[in-house]
Coordinates of C-alpha atoms in Angstrom, one line a residue:
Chain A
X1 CA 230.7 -25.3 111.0
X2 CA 233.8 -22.8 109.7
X3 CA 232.6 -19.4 110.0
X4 CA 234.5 -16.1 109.6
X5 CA 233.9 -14.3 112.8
X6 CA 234.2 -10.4 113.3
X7 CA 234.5 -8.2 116.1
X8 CA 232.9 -6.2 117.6
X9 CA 229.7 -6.4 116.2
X10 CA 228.5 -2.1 116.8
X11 CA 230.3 0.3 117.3
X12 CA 229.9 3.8 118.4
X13 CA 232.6 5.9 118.4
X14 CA 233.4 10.0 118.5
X15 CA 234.6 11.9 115.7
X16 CA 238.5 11.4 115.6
X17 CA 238.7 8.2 117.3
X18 CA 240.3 5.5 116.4
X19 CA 238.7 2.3 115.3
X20 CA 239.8 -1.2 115.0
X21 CA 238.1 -4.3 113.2
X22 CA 238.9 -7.3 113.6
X23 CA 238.3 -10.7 111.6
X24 CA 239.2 -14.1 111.9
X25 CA 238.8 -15.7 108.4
X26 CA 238.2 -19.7 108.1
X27 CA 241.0 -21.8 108.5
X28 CA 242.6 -22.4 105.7
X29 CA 241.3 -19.4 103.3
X30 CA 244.4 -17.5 101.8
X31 CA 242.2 -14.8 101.2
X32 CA 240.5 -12.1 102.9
X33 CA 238.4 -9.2 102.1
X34 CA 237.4 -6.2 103.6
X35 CA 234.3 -4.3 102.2
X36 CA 232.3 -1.4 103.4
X37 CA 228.7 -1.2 102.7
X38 CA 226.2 1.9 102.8
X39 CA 222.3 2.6 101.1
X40 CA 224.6 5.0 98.9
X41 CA 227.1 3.1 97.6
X42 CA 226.4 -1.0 98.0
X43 CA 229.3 -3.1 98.8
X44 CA 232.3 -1.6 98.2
X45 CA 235.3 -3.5 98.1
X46 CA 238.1 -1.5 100.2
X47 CA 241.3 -4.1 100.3
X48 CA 242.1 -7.7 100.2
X49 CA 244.7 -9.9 100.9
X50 CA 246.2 -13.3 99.5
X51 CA 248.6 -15.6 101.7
X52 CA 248.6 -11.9 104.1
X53 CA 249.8 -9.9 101.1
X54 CA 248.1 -6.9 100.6
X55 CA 247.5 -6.8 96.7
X56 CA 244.8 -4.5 96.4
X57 CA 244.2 -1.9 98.5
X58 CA 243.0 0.8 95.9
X59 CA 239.4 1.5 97.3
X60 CA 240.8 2.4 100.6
X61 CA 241.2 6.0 101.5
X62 CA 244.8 5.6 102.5
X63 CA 245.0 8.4 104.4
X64 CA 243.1 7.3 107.3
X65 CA 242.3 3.4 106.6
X66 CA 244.7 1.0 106.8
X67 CA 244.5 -3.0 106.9
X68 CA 246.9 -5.6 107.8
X69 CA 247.1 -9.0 108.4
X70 CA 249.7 -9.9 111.2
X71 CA 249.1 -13.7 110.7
X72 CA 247.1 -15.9 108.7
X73 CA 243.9 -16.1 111.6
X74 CA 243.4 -12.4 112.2
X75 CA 243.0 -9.4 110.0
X76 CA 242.5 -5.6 111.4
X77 CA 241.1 -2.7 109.4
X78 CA 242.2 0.7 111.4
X79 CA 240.6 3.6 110.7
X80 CA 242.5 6.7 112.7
X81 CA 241.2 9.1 112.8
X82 CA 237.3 8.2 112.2
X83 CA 235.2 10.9 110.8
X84 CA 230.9 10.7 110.5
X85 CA 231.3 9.6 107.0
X86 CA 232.8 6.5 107.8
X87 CA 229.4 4.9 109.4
X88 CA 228.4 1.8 107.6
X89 CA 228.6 -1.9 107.5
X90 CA 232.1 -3.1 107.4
X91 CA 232.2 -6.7 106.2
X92 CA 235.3 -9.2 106.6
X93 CA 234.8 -12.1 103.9
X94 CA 237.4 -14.7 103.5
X95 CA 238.0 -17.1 100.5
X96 CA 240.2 -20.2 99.4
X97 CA 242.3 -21.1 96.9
X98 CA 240.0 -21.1 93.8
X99 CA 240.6 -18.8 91.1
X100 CA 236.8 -18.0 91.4
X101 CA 236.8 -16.6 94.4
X102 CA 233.7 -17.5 96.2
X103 CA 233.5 -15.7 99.5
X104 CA 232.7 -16.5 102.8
X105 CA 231.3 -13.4 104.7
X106 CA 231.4 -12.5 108.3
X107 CA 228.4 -11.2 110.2
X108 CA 229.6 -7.2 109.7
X109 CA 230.7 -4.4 112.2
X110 CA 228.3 -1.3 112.0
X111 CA 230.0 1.4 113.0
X112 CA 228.4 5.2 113.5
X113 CA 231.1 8.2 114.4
X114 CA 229.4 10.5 115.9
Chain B
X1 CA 234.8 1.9 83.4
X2 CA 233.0 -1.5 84.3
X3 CA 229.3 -0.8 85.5
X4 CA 227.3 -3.1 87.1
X5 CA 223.3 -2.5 87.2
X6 CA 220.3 -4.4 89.0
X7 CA 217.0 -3.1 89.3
X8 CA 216.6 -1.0 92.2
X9 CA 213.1 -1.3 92.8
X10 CA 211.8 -4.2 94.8
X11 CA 210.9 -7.4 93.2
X12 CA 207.1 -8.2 94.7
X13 CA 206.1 -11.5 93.5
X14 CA 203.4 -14.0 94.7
X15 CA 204.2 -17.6 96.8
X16 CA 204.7 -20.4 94.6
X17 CA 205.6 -18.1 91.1
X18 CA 209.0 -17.9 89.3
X19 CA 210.8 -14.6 90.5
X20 CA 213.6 -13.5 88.0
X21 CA 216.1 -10.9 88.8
X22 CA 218.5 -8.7 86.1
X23 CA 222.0 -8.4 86.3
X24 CA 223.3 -6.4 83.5
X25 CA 227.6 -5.2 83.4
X26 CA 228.8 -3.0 80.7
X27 CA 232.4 -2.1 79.4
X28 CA 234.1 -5.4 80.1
X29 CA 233.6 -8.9 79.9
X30 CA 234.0 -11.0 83.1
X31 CA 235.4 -14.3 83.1
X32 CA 232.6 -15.2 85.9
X33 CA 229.8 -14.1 87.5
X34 CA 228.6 -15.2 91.1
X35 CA 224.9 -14.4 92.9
X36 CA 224.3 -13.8 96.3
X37 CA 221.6 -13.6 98.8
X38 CA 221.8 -10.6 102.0
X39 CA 219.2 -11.1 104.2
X40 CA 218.8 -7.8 107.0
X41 CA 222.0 -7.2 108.9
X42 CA 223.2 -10.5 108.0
X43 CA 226.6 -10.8 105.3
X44 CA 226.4 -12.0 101.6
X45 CA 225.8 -15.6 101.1
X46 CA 227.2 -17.6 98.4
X47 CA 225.1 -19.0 96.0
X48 CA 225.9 -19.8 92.5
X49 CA 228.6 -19.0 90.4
X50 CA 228.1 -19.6 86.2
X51 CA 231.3 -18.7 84.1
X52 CA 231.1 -17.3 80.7
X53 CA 231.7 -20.4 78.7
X54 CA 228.5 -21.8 80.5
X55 CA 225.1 -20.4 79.4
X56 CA 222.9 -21.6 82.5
X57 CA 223.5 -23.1 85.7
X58 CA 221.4 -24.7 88.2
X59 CA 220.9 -25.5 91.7
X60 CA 217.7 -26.9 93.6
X61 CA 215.1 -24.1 92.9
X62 CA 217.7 -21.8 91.2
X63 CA 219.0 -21.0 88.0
X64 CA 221.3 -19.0 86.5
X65 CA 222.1 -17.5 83.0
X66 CA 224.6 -16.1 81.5
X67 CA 224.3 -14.1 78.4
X68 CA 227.8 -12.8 77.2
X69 CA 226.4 -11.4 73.9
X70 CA 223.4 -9.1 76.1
X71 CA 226.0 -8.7 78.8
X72 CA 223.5 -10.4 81.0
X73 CA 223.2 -12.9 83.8
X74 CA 219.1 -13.6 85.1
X75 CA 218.7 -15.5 88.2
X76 CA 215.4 -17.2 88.6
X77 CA 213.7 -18.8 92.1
X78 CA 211.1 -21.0 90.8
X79 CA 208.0 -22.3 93.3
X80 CA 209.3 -19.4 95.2
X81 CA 208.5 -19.3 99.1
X82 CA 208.3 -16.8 101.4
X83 CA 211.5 -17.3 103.0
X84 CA 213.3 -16.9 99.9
X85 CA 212.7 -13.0 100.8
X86 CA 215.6 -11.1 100.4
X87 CA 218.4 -8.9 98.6
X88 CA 220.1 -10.5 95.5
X89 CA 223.6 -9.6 95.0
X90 CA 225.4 -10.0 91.1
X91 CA 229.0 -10.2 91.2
X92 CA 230.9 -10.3 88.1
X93 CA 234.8 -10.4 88.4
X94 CA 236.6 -7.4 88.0
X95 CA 237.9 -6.2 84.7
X96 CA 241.4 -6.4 85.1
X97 CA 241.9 -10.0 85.2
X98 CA 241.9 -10.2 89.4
X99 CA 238.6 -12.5 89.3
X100 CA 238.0 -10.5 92.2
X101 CA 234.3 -10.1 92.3
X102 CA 232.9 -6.9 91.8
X103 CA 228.8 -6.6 93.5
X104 CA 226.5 -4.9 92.1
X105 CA 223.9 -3.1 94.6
X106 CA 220.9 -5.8 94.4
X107 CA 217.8 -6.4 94.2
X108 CA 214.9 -6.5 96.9
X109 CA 212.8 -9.4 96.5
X110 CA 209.7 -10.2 98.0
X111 CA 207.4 -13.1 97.7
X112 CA 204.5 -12.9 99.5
X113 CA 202.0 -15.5 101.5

């Protein structure tokens, strides 16, 4: 049963910490997503990759956010340094080669900076 | 700019009724339009996708329009069961022509015993 995974699951961090996701799409998606979702603002659609290119990365505050994929199982979102604002439910959602895009989410890390 | 707008208000419906849910975009036309279900503290799950040369789609219980000319999809749960409690996701692809899905902020709903 393919799943994308995340890790970790909750985390609690300080203000000005930095904080790593990490996702392992299914094998054989070329791409990956990274969303963010609050009550406030839904799901928000921060970056996403095809064949680990970056080609959008617009909804990402780029000042403190950054995503990469080093190879094609794992994708990191960094957020350095966090700030309180940052709490919510980051999602990892990975996709295959259809123009359509259907998406494959993970399970989410909730992060709260304190 | 592209907006995207389901009803915010929770969807209370009784077991074993139809339960339709709004999606409504404005200011673009997408070339597709997906649905998903979020259940608590769980990740969107696929469901259907319709695209805009299709007017409905179907799939077990479900069924999904797509209106281009009311800028309106409706997905409907008929004989709806308890289980089928949750939030309802719209995603039409981005303006733009990414077909990168945009999600609107969903819709509660909640069939009861």
């Amino acid at each position: 049963d393919a799943r994308v995974t995340q890790t970790p699951r909750h985390k609690v961090t300080e203000m000005g910490q930095e904080v790593t996701m990490r996702c392992q799409p299914i094998l054989g998606h070329n791409t990956v997503f990274w969303y963010r979702q609050t009550m406030m603002q839904g799901l928000e659609l921060l970056a996403y990759f095809r064949n680990r290119a970056p080609l959008d990365d617009s909804g990402m505050p780029k000042d403190r956010f950054s995503a990469e994929m080093p190879d094609a199982t794992l994708a990191t979102l960094k957020i350095q340094p966090s700030e309180p604002r940052d709490s919510a439910v980051y999602f990892c959602a990975s996709g295959g080669t259809s123009a359509y895009n259907e998406q494959f989410f993970g399970p989410g890390t909730r992060l709260t900076v304190l | 700019s592209q907006k995207i707008e389901q009803n915010s208000e929770a969807l209370n419906i009784q077991e074993g009724k139809t339960a339709t849910l709004t999606c409504n975009y404005t200011n673009y036309s997408p070339a597709y339009l997906q649905w998903y279900r979020q259940d608590p503290g769980r990740g969107p799950v696929f469901l259907l996708l319709i695209r805009e040369n299709e007017k409905e789609k179907r799939k077990e219980r479900l069924k999904v329009t797509f209106d281009t000319t009311l800028k309106q999809s409706l997905f409907h749960i008929t004989a709806s069961q308890p289980a089928d409690s949750a939030t309802y996701l719209c995603a039409p692809d981005s303006s733009g022509g990414s077909y990168i899905p945009t999600f609107g902020r969903g819709t509660s709903l909640i069939v009861h015993p």
